[in-house]
Short mmCIF file of C-alpha atoms and ligand atoms in Angstrom, two decimals:
data_model
loop_
_atom_site.label_atom_id
_atom_site.label_comp_id
_atom_site.label_asym_id
_atom_site.label_seq_id
_atom_site.Cartn_x
_atom_site.Cartn_y
_atom_site.Cartn_z
CA MET A 28 -135.77 -22.45 -49.10
CA ASP A 29 -134.38 -24.59 -46.27
CA THR A 30 -135.20 -28.18 -47.27
CA GLN A 31 -133.59 -29.68 -44.17
CA LYS A 32 -135.76 -27.48 -41.92
CA ILE A 33 -138.86 -28.39 -43.93
CA ARG A 34 -138.04 -32.10 -43.62
CA ARG A 35 -138.21 -31.87 -39.82
CA ASP A 36 -141.93 -31.06 -40.10
CA PHE A 37 -142.60 -34.42 -41.77
CA PRO A 38 -142.07 -37.25 -39.25
CA GLN A 39 -142.88 -39.84 -41.92
CA LEU A 40 -139.52 -39.04 -43.54
CA GLU A 41 -137.87 -40.59 -40.47
CA ARG A 42 -139.41 -43.96 -41.28
CA LYS A 43 -137.32 -46.90 -42.27
CA ILE A 44 -138.70 -49.02 -45.10
CA ASN A 45 -137.00 -52.38 -45.51
CA GLY A 46 -134.20 -51.12 -43.31
CA GLU A 47 -133.56 -47.98 -45.39
CA ARG A 48 -134.58 -44.37 -44.71
CA LEU A 49 -137.77 -43.62 -46.71
CA ILE A 50 -137.38 -41.72 -49.97
CA TYR A 51 -140.86 -40.58 -50.88
CA PHE A 52 -141.17 -40.02 -54.63
CA ASP A 53 -144.94 -40.62 -54.93
CA ASN A 54 -146.05 -37.04 -54.39
CA ALA A 55 -148.18 -36.77 -57.52
CA ALA A 56 -150.41 -39.50 -56.04
CA THR A 57 -150.56 -37.84 -52.64
CA SER A 58 -148.10 -35.72 -50.67
CA LEU A 59 -147.00 -36.20 -47.09
CA ARG A 60 -148.51 -33.93 -44.40
CA PRO A 61 -146.51 -31.69 -42.07
CA LYS A 62 -147.16 -31.72 -38.31
CA GLN A 63 -148.79 -28.28 -38.61
CA VAL A 64 -151.61 -29.71 -40.76
CA VAL A 65 -152.17 -32.74 -38.54
CA ASP A 66 -152.18 -30.42 -35.50
CA ALA A 67 -154.82 -28.14 -37.07
CA VAL A 68 -157.05 -31.15 -37.73
CA SER A 69 -156.61 -32.62 -34.25
CA GLN A 70 -157.16 -29.21 -32.59
CA PHE A 71 -160.58 -29.14 -34.24
CA TYR A 72 -161.51 -32.67 -33.20
CA LEU A 73 -160.14 -32.33 -29.67
CA HIS A 74 -161.17 -28.78 -28.76
CA TYR A 75 -163.92 -27.22 -30.86
CA ASN A 76 -165.60 -30.10 -32.66
CA ALA A 77 -169.13 -29.08 -33.73
CA ASN A 78 -171.18 -28.80 -36.88
CA ILE A 79 -171.03 -25.55 -38.88
CA HIS A 80 -173.81 -23.14 -39.91
CA ARG A 81 -176.26 -24.96 -37.66
CA GLY A 82 -175.88 -23.69 -34.12
CA ILE A 83 -175.50 -20.52 -32.17
CA HIS A 84 -173.54 -22.19 -29.40
CA THR A 85 -169.89 -21.19 -28.98
CA LEU A 86 -168.39 -24.38 -30.43
CA SER A 87 -170.51 -24.25 -33.56
CA MET A 88 -169.57 -20.63 -34.09
CA GLU A 89 -165.87 -21.38 -33.59
CA ALA A 90 -166.05 -24.27 -36.06
CA THR A 91 -167.96 -22.12 -38.57
CA GLU A 92 -165.42 -19.33 -38.27
CA ALA A 93 -162.46 -21.69 -38.78
CA TYR A 94 -164.10 -23.40 -41.77
CA GLU A 95 -164.95 -20.08 -43.41
CA LYS A 96 -161.47 -18.74 -42.69
CA ALA A 97 -160.07 -21.74 -44.59
CA HIS A 98 -162.18 -20.74 -47.62
CA LYS A 99 -160.77 -17.21 -47.38
CA LYS A 100 -157.19 -18.52 -47.17
CA VAL A 101 -157.72 -20.69 -50.26
CA ALA A 102 -159.33 -17.75 -52.09
CA GLN A 103 -156.20 -15.66 -51.40
CA PHE A 104 -153.91 -18.55 -52.33
CA ILE A 105 -155.34 -18.71 -55.88
CA ASN A 106 -156.20 -14.99 -56.12
CA ALA A 107 -159.98 -15.50 -56.32
CA SER A 108 -162.05 -12.35 -55.74
CA SER A 109 -163.63 -13.69 -52.56
CA MET A 110 -164.49 -16.89 -50.72
CA GLU A 111 -167.82 -16.92 -52.57
CA GLU A 112 -165.85 -18.31 -55.50
CA VAL A 113 -164.30 -21.16 -53.49
CA ILE A 114 -166.31 -24.36 -53.07
CA PHE A 115 -164.94 -27.16 -50.93
CA THR A 116 -165.48 -30.60 -52.45
CA ARG A 117 -163.97 -34.01 -51.76
CA ASN A 118 -161.25 -33.79 -54.44
CA THR A 119 -160.51 -32.77 -58.03
CA THR A 120 -162.68 -35.59 -59.32
CA GLU A 121 -165.74 -34.31 -57.46
CA SER A 122 -164.97 -30.71 -58.47
CA ILE A 123 -164.98 -31.63 -62.16
CA ASN A 124 -168.13 -33.74 -61.78
CA LEU A 125 -169.77 -30.75 -60.10
CA VAL A 126 -168.98 -28.60 -63.15
CA VAL A 127 -170.11 -31.27 -65.63
CA PHE A 128 -173.46 -31.96 -64.00
CA SER A 129 -174.23 -28.37 -63.03
CA LEU A 130 -173.63 -27.26 -66.62
CA TYR A 131 -175.85 -30.02 -67.92
CA LEU A 132 -178.62 -29.47 -65.34
CA SER A 133 -178.59 -25.75 -66.09
CA GLY A 134 -179.10 -26.29 -69.82
CA LYS A 135 -175.65 -24.91 -70.72
CA LEU A 136 -174.90 -28.15 -72.55
CA LYS A 137 -177.51 -29.68 -74.83
CA GLU A 138 -177.63 -32.46 -77.40
CA GLY A 139 -175.24 -31.62 -80.26
CA ASP A 140 -173.11 -29.19 -78.24
CA GLY A 141 -169.36 -29.79 -78.09
CA VAL A 142 -166.82 -30.21 -75.31
CA VAL A 143 -163.04 -30.20 -75.92
CA ILE A 144 -160.58 -32.16 -73.79
CA SER A 145 -157.09 -33.47 -74.61
CA LEU A 146 -155.37 -36.82 -74.95
CA MET A 147 -153.22 -36.15 -71.87
CA GLU A 148 -156.21 -35.82 -69.50
CA HIS A 149 -156.53 -37.78 -66.28
CA HIS A 150 -159.67 -39.95 -66.25
CA SER A 151 -161.23 -37.38 -63.88
CA ASN A 152 -161.36 -34.88 -66.73
CA MET A 153 -162.43 -37.42 -69.31
CA VAL A 154 -164.86 -39.98 -67.90
CA PRO A 155 -167.48 -37.45 -66.62
CA TRP A 156 -167.57 -35.78 -70.06
CA GLN A 157 -167.83 -39.22 -71.69
CA LEU A 158 -170.98 -39.79 -69.65
CA LEU A 159 -172.52 -36.65 -71.19
CA ARG A 160 -171.47 -37.94 -74.61
CA ASP A 161 -172.86 -41.43 -74.07
CA LYS A 162 -176.14 -40.54 -72.34
CA PHE A 163 -176.96 -37.05 -73.63
CA LYS A 164 -175.34 -36.86 -77.07
CA ILE A 165 -172.79 -34.18 -76.28
CA LYS A 166 -169.94 -34.27 -78.80
CA LEU A 167 -166.52 -34.87 -77.27
CA HIS A 168 -163.43 -33.61 -79.15
CA VAL A 169 -159.92 -34.66 -78.14
CA VAL A 170 -156.87 -32.45 -78.79
CA ASN A 171 -153.75 -34.37 -79.89
CA LEU A 172 -150.27 -34.00 -78.49
CA ASN A 173 -147.00 -33.02 -80.15
CA GLU A 174 -144.27 -35.62 -80.27
CA ASP A 175 -142.57 -34.26 -77.13
CA GLY A 176 -145.75 -34.58 -75.04
CA SER A 177 -146.83 -30.95 -75.24
CA LEU A 178 -150.36 -30.01 -76.23
CA ASN A 179 -150.90 -29.47 -79.96
CA LEU A 180 -152.36 -25.95 -79.89
CA ASN A 181 -152.78 -25.96 -83.68
CA HIS A 182 -155.09 -28.92 -83.34
CA LEU A 183 -157.06 -27.13 -80.62
CA GLU A 184 -157.46 -24.10 -82.91
CA GLU A 185 -158.47 -26.37 -85.78
CA ILE A 186 -161.24 -27.94 -83.66
CA LEU A 187 -162.43 -24.53 -82.44
CA ASN A 188 -162.48 -23.16 -86.02
CA LYS A 189 -164.21 -26.19 -87.51
CA GLU A 190 -166.83 -27.06 -84.91
CA GLU A 191 -169.63 -24.58 -84.40
CA LYS A 192 -171.15 -25.50 -81.09
CA ILE A 193 -168.18 -25.81 -78.74
CA LYS A 194 -169.49 -24.82 -75.30
CA VAL A 195 -166.70 -26.02 -73.01
CA VAL A 196 -162.92 -26.44 -73.19
CA SER A 197 -161.62 -28.50 -70.25
CA ILE A 198 -157.86 -29.06 -70.07
CA MET A 199 -155.35 -30.04 -67.40
CA HIS A 200 -152.84 -27.43 -66.27
CA ALA A 201 -150.01 -29.89 -65.61
CA SER A 202 -149.76 -33.55 -66.61
CA ASN A 203 -149.44 -36.18 -63.90
CA VAL A 204 -147.58 -38.44 -66.35
CA LEU A 205 -145.53 -36.22 -68.67
CA GLY A 206 -144.93 -33.27 -66.37
CA THR A 207 -146.01 -30.96 -69.20
CA VAL A 208 -147.25 -27.56 -68.07
CA ASN A 209 -149.89 -26.33 -70.50
CA ASP A 210 -150.18 -22.69 -71.52
CA VAL A 211 -153.55 -22.24 -69.83
CA ARG A 212 -153.67 -18.47 -70.49
CA LYS A 213 -153.42 -19.09 -74.22
CA ILE A 214 -155.91 -21.99 -74.12
CA GLY A 215 -158.34 -19.83 -72.13
CA GLU A 216 -158.04 -17.03 -74.69
CA LEU A 217 -158.85 -19.43 -77.52
CA ALA A 218 -161.79 -20.92 -75.59
CA HIS A 219 -163.24 -17.52 -74.70
CA ARG A 220 -162.83 -16.22 -78.25
CA LYS A 221 -165.16 -19.07 -79.19
CA GLY A 222 -167.54 -18.15 -76.36
CA ALA A 223 -166.80 -21.41 -74.54
CA ILE A 224 -166.48 -21.95 -70.79
CA PHE A 225 -162.89 -22.73 -69.79
CA VAL A 226 -162.32 -25.40 -67.12
CA VAL A 227 -158.84 -26.15 -65.74
CA ASP A 228 -157.87 -29.37 -63.98
CA GLY A 229 -155.29 -27.99 -61.57
CA ALA A 230 -154.67 -31.17 -59.55
CA GLN A 231 -150.98 -31.23 -60.49
CA SER A 232 -150.39 -27.49 -60.71
CA ALA A 233 -151.91 -25.97 -57.56
CA PRO A 234 -149.48 -27.89 -55.29
CA HIS A 235 -146.43 -26.81 -57.29
CA ILE A 236 -147.00 -23.52 -59.13
CA LYS A 237 -148.33 -20.13 -58.02
CA ILE A 238 -151.93 -20.07 -59.21
CA ASP A 239 -153.66 -16.85 -60.17
CA VAL A 240 -157.13 -17.62 -61.45
CA LYS A 241 -157.62 -14.01 -62.55
CA ASP A 242 -154.46 -14.06 -64.62
CA ILE A 243 -155.36 -17.44 -66.16
CA ASP A 244 -158.89 -16.08 -66.68
CA CYS A 245 -160.43 -19.54 -66.27
CA ASP A 246 -164.10 -20.01 -65.45
CA PHE A 247 -163.43 -23.04 -63.25
CA PHE A 248 -160.28 -24.39 -61.59
CA ALA A 249 -160.30 -27.74 -59.76
CA PHE A 250 -157.73 -29.17 -57.34
CA SER A 251 -157.21 -31.57 -54.39
CA GLY A 252 -155.99 -30.84 -50.86
CA HIS A 253 -154.19 -34.15 -50.41
CA LYS A 254 -151.63 -33.45 -53.13
CA MET A 255 -150.58 -30.18 -51.46
CA LEU A 256 -149.96 -31.20 -47.83
CA GLY A 257 -153.66 -31.13 -46.89
CA PRO A 258 -155.86 -33.94 -45.59
CA THR A 259 -157.49 -36.48 -47.89
CA GLY A 260 -161.18 -36.00 -48.67
CA ILE A 261 -161.00 -32.24 -49.21
CA GLY A 262 -160.78 -30.55 -52.61
CA VAL A 263 -161.57 -27.24 -54.19
CA LEU A 264 -163.58 -25.92 -57.07
CA TYR A 265 -162.98 -22.29 -57.94
CA GLY A 266 -165.71 -20.78 -60.14
CA LYS A 267 -166.29 -17.24 -61.39
CA LYS A 268 -169.00 -15.71 -59.23
CA GLU A 269 -171.34 -14.77 -62.06
CA ILE A 270 -171.28 -18.33 -63.45
CA LEU A 271 -171.77 -19.92 -60.02
CA GLU A 272 -174.72 -17.57 -59.41
CA GLU A 273 -176.26 -18.62 -62.70
CA LEU A 274 -175.79 -22.40 -62.53
CA GLU A 275 -177.87 -24.96 -60.67
CA PRO A 276 -176.18 -27.11 -58.01
CA PHE A 277 -176.34 -30.84 -58.67
CA LEU A 278 -175.84 -32.03 -55.08
CA ARG A 279 -178.88 -31.10 -53.03
CA GLY A 280 -179.98 -31.38 -49.41
CA GLY A 281 -179.08 -29.67 -46.16
CA ASP A 282 -177.12 -26.41 -45.83
CA MET A 283 -177.29 -25.58 -49.54
CA ILE A 284 -180.81 -24.15 -49.30
CA TRP A 285 -182.17 -20.77 -48.25
CA ARG A 286 -185.85 -21.65 -48.14
CA VAL A 287 -187.77 -24.87 -48.81
CA THR A 288 -191.51 -25.34 -49.17
CA LEU A 289 -193.22 -28.47 -50.39
CA ASP A 290 -193.34 -26.91 -53.86
CA LYS A 291 -190.21 -24.85 -54.17
CA VAL A 292 -186.62 -24.42 -53.08
CA THR A 293 -184.36 -21.37 -53.17
CA PHE A 294 -180.63 -21.83 -52.78
CA ASN A 295 -178.25 -20.57 -50.14
CA LYS A 296 -175.70 -17.86 -50.99
CA LEU A 297 -172.30 -18.72 -52.44
CA PRO A 298 -170.33 -20.85 -51.86
CA TRP A 299 -172.72 -22.86 -49.62
CA LYS A 300 -175.18 -23.34 -52.49
CA TYR A 301 -172.69 -25.95 -53.78
CA GLU A 302 -171.75 -27.54 -50.43
CA ALA A 303 -174.68 -29.81 -49.62
CA GLY A 304 -174.80 -31.78 -46.38
CA THR A 305 -172.38 -31.71 -43.47
CA SER A 306 -169.00 -30.72 -44.87
CA ASN A 307 -165.57 -32.18 -44.24
CA ILE A 308 -164.99 -29.51 -41.59
CA ALA A 309 -161.73 -30.92 -40.24
CA GLY A 310 -160.46 -31.43 -43.79
CA GLY A 311 -161.26 -27.84 -44.72
CA ILE A 312 -159.46 -26.53 -41.63
CA GLY A 313 -156.49 -28.80 -42.42
CA LEU A 314 -156.40 -27.49 -45.99
CA GLY A 315 -156.30 -23.93 -44.63
CA ALA A 316 -153.24 -24.92 -42.58
CA ALA A 317 -151.62 -26.57 -45.63
CA VAL A 318 -152.11 -23.42 -47.69
CA GLY A 319 -150.62 -21.36 -44.85
CA TYR A 320 -147.60 -23.69 -44.77
CA LEU A 321 -147.02 -23.40 -48.53
CA GLU A 322 -147.45 -19.64 -48.47
CA LYS A 323 -144.78 -19.34 -45.80
CA ILE A 324 -142.32 -21.11 -48.10
CA GLY A 325 -143.58 -19.14 -51.11
CA MET A 326 -144.96 -20.85 -54.20
CA ASP A 327 -142.25 -19.38 -56.41
CA ASN A 328 -139.66 -21.12 -54.22
CA VAL A 329 -141.66 -24.36 -54.34
CA GLU A 330 -141.73 -24.29 -58.14
CA LYS A 331 -138.06 -23.37 -58.45
CA HIS A 332 -137.03 -26.21 -56.10
CA GLU A 333 -139.07 -28.80 -57.98
CA ARG A 334 -137.99 -27.72 -61.43
CA LYS A 335 -134.38 -27.97 -60.24
CA LEU A 336 -135.01 -31.51 -58.98
CA ALA A 337 -136.75 -32.49 -62.23
CA THR A 338 -133.90 -31.12 -64.35
CA TYR A 339 -131.37 -32.92 -62.17
CA ALA A 340 -133.31 -36.20 -62.33
CA LEU A 341 -133.60 -35.96 -66.12
CA SER A 342 -129.88 -35.31 -66.51
CA ARG A 343 -128.99 -38.26 -64.25
CA LEU A 344 -131.46 -40.55 -66.01
CA LYS A 345 -129.83 -39.65 -69.33
CA GLU A 346 -126.67 -41.37 -68.05
CA LEU A 347 -128.59 -44.64 -68.09
CA ASN A 348 -129.09 -45.55 -71.73
CA PHE A 349 -131.52 -48.37 -70.91
CA ILE A 350 -134.07 -45.97 -69.39
CA ARG A 351 -136.72 -44.34 -71.57
CA VAL A 352 -138.16 -41.12 -70.14
CA TYR A 353 -141.48 -39.71 -71.37
CA GLY A 354 -142.46 -36.07 -71.73
CA PRO A 355 -140.82 -32.71 -72.48
CA SER A 356 -137.60 -31.39 -70.95
CA GLU A 357 -139.33 -28.36 -69.38
CA ARG A 358 -141.58 -29.76 -66.69
CA ILE A 359 -142.78 -29.84 -63.12
CA GLY A 360 -141.37 -32.50 -60.78
CA VAL A 361 -142.90 -35.55 -62.45
CA VAL A 362 -140.73 -38.08 -64.30
CA SER A 363 -142.33 -41.14 -65.89
CA PHE A 364 -140.03 -43.75 -67.36
CA ASN A 365 -139.53 -47.36 -68.32
CA VAL A 366 -136.53 -49.65 -67.94
CA MET A 367 -135.97 -51.09 -71.41
CA GLN A 368 -134.83 -54.68 -71.81
CA LYS A 369 -132.53 -56.03 -74.52
CA ASN A 370 -135.61 -57.14 -76.49
CA GLU A 371 -136.73 -53.43 -76.54
CA LYS A 372 -139.71 -54.27 -74.31
CA PRO A 373 -140.12 -52.41 -71.03
CA LEU A 374 -139.43 -54.32 -67.86
CA SER A 375 -142.66 -54.42 -65.87
CA PRO A 376 -142.90 -51.07 -64.01
CA GLU A 377 -144.17 -53.03 -61.00
CA VAL A 378 -140.92 -55.03 -60.90
CA VAL A 379 -138.96 -51.75 -61.03
CA ALA A 380 -141.08 -50.31 -58.20
CA SER A 381 -140.66 -53.38 -55.97
CA ILE A 382 -136.89 -53.28 -56.41
CA LEU A 383 -136.89 -49.57 -55.48
CA ASP A 384 -139.17 -50.35 -52.52
CA LYS A 385 -136.60 -52.83 -51.23
CA HIS A 386 -134.32 -49.77 -50.94
CA GLY A 387 -136.98 -47.68 -49.22
CA ILE A 388 -137.88 -45.69 -52.35
CA ALA A 389 -141.59 -45.18 -53.02
CA ILE A 390 -142.67 -44.50 -56.61
CA ARG A 391 -145.93 -45.13 -58.47
CA THR A 392 -146.53 -47.50 -61.38
CA GLY A 393 -149.30 -48.22 -63.86
CA CYS A 394 -151.24 -45.89 -66.11
CA HIS A 395 -151.72 -43.18 -63.45
CA CYS A 396 -155.42 -42.94 -64.38
CA ALA A 397 -154.47 -41.87 -67.89
CA GLN A 398 -155.06 -44.99 -69.98
CA PRO A 399 -155.75 -43.27 -73.33
CA LEU A 400 -152.50 -41.31 -72.94
CA HIS A 401 -150.58 -44.56 -72.37
CA ASN A 402 -152.35 -46.63 -75.02
CA ASP A 403 -152.80 -44.06 -77.79
CA PHE A 404 -149.76 -41.82 -77.33
CA LEU A 405 -146.98 -43.49 -75.35
CA GLY A 406 -147.75 -46.95 -76.74
CA VAL A 407 -147.03 -48.71 -73.46
CA ARG A 408 -149.18 -50.50 -70.93
CA GLY A 409 -147.79 -48.49 -68.07
CA THR A 410 -144.88 -46.48 -66.73
CA ALA A 411 -142.94 -46.06 -63.52
CA ARG A 412 -143.18 -42.54 -62.10
CA ALA A 413 -141.09 -40.57 -59.64
CA SER A 414 -142.62 -37.30 -58.47
CA PHE A 415 -141.01 -34.73 -56.19
CA TYR A 416 -142.06 -32.18 -53.61
CA ILE A 417 -140.68 -29.59 -51.22
CA TYR A 418 -138.91 -32.08 -48.93
CA ASN A 419 -137.08 -34.04 -51.64
CA THR A 420 -133.36 -33.59 -52.30
CA LYS A 421 -130.73 -34.16 -54.99
CA GLU A 422 -129.12 -36.75 -52.69
CA GLU A 423 -132.36 -38.75 -52.75
CA ILE A 424 -132.32 -38.62 -56.55
CA ASP A 425 -128.73 -39.93 -56.46
CA SER A 426 -129.84 -42.92 -54.34
CA PHE A 427 -132.72 -43.54 -56.77
CA ILE A 428 -130.29 -43.46 -59.72
CA ASP A 429 -127.92 -45.85 -57.91
CA VAL A 430 -130.70 -48.45 -57.59
CA LEU A 431 -131.77 -47.96 -61.21
CA SER A 432 -128.15 -48.31 -62.37
CA SER A 433 -127.92 -51.68 -60.68
CA LEU A 434 -130.85 -52.90 -62.79
CA LYS A 435 -128.74 -52.95 -65.94
CA SER A 436 -126.65 -55.86 -64.77
CA ASN A 437 -129.06 -57.44 -62.26
CA ALA A 438 -132.45 -57.42 -63.91
CA LEU A 439 -131.90 -57.35 -67.66
N1 C6P B 641 -153.75 -38.19 -59.89
C1 C6P B 641 -151.86 -39.67 -59.64
O1 C6P B 641 -151.22 -40.54 -59.04
P1 C6P B 641 -158.27 -36.86 -57.04
O2 C6P B 641 -158.03 -38.34 -57.05
O3 C6P B 641 -159.70 -36.53 -57.32
O4 C6P B 641 -157.70 -36.19 -55.86
O5 C6P B 641 -157.39 -36.29 -58.26
C2 C6P B 641 -157.70 -36.69 -59.56
C3 C6P B 641 -156.71 -36.13 -60.53
C4 C6P B 641 -157.16 -35.26 -61.49
N2 C6P B 641 -156.32 -34.69 -62.36
C5 C6P B 641 -155.00 -34.97 -62.36
C6 C6P B 641 -154.11 -34.29 -63.32
C7 C6P B 641 -154.49 -35.85 -61.40
O6 C6P B 641 -153.19 -36.12 -61.39
C8 C6P B 641 -155.36 -36.47 -60.48
C9 C6P B 641 -154.87 -37.47 -59.50
C10 C6P B 641 -153.11 -39.14 -59.01
O7 C6P B 641 -151.49 -39.23 -60.72
C11 C6P B 641 -154.04 -40.24 -58.58
S1 C6P B 641 -154.66 -41.14 -59.93
#
């Protein structure tokens, strides 16, 4: 993998921030986009802009073909059986909401039924299920974590053995705070043994790890385009065909119908049954280009590169005894930490981030949309987080460590 060659595709990396060359370590929030993705989007807008599935004129057919081709590319990327199993949404959040409300509307979840999530979940895989709990009396069970930030599989088994009516297990593949990669094959096995539907939040795994939905054997897999070089406003929900056929769509209107009378509606074929209204056509085409870009590099190479960076960052951070790092040693390229003061309280992560920003280094701070994880497990209000991607280098990590080192004498 030629990182220097890859970097040339990302003009934003040339930017100077506060007089310093940008070091972009905020990839878990959103990645940068290569020229190839921006070009694919602008080609659509400049040369064959038209609505899809609605015209027989040349432009509409070209746009339809490109949009459908993007579904096919994504299907291949995650090893889905066909594009019928690939629904384009706005993002992971919308994908999970689609699952939640389609299951409820279809009567797959009723009062007294149970859903299992975990304490490490992002709000996107927590708040929609809480709505079912609060409004429709669905029971919500939360799996605890082990001390090192891995999922407590014994606790999951305990819940599945004890509770009779568990209908859904919905767990993240990789944590946006701890970097933990969950054993989704094992979790899926346990869920299916119970007869439950298995939903995976893949927002932090699809950009970084080769995904094979058949191998995971999940029923749903949700992810976002903008974290994997694609445009914002485009996301994916993979669903097993037989389940998608059976469920009712919750977003309704144009394009998702086959026939409408004043009394009755029949739905369009998959995946359009779940894509109501005019789609984010340019976004879908851009996502297709992003997937093509990643495939050229090879997802195994992407993962190897990031794990190397994460291991290097962890070893360098260990040199700084005033830094507390959260999460297990085996992880994807996400490192959350706090700078500890002499009084054992963390220095505000926002102060740490603004000092890094002065040196052109972009990281994220706060609770990363995982407040229960911070409050009930980490015991801190927030953390600072560096997250890596294909264009990041060890040298950038060295610069990051240099700035952090200076905090010992300057800030504490
Ligand atoms: N996490 C982060 O900085 P959306 O916003 O819908 O594209 O993705 C939501 C989401 C769901 N699950 C996980 C594990 C995630 O990490 C995210 C997004 C970003 O950590 C923004 S909060």
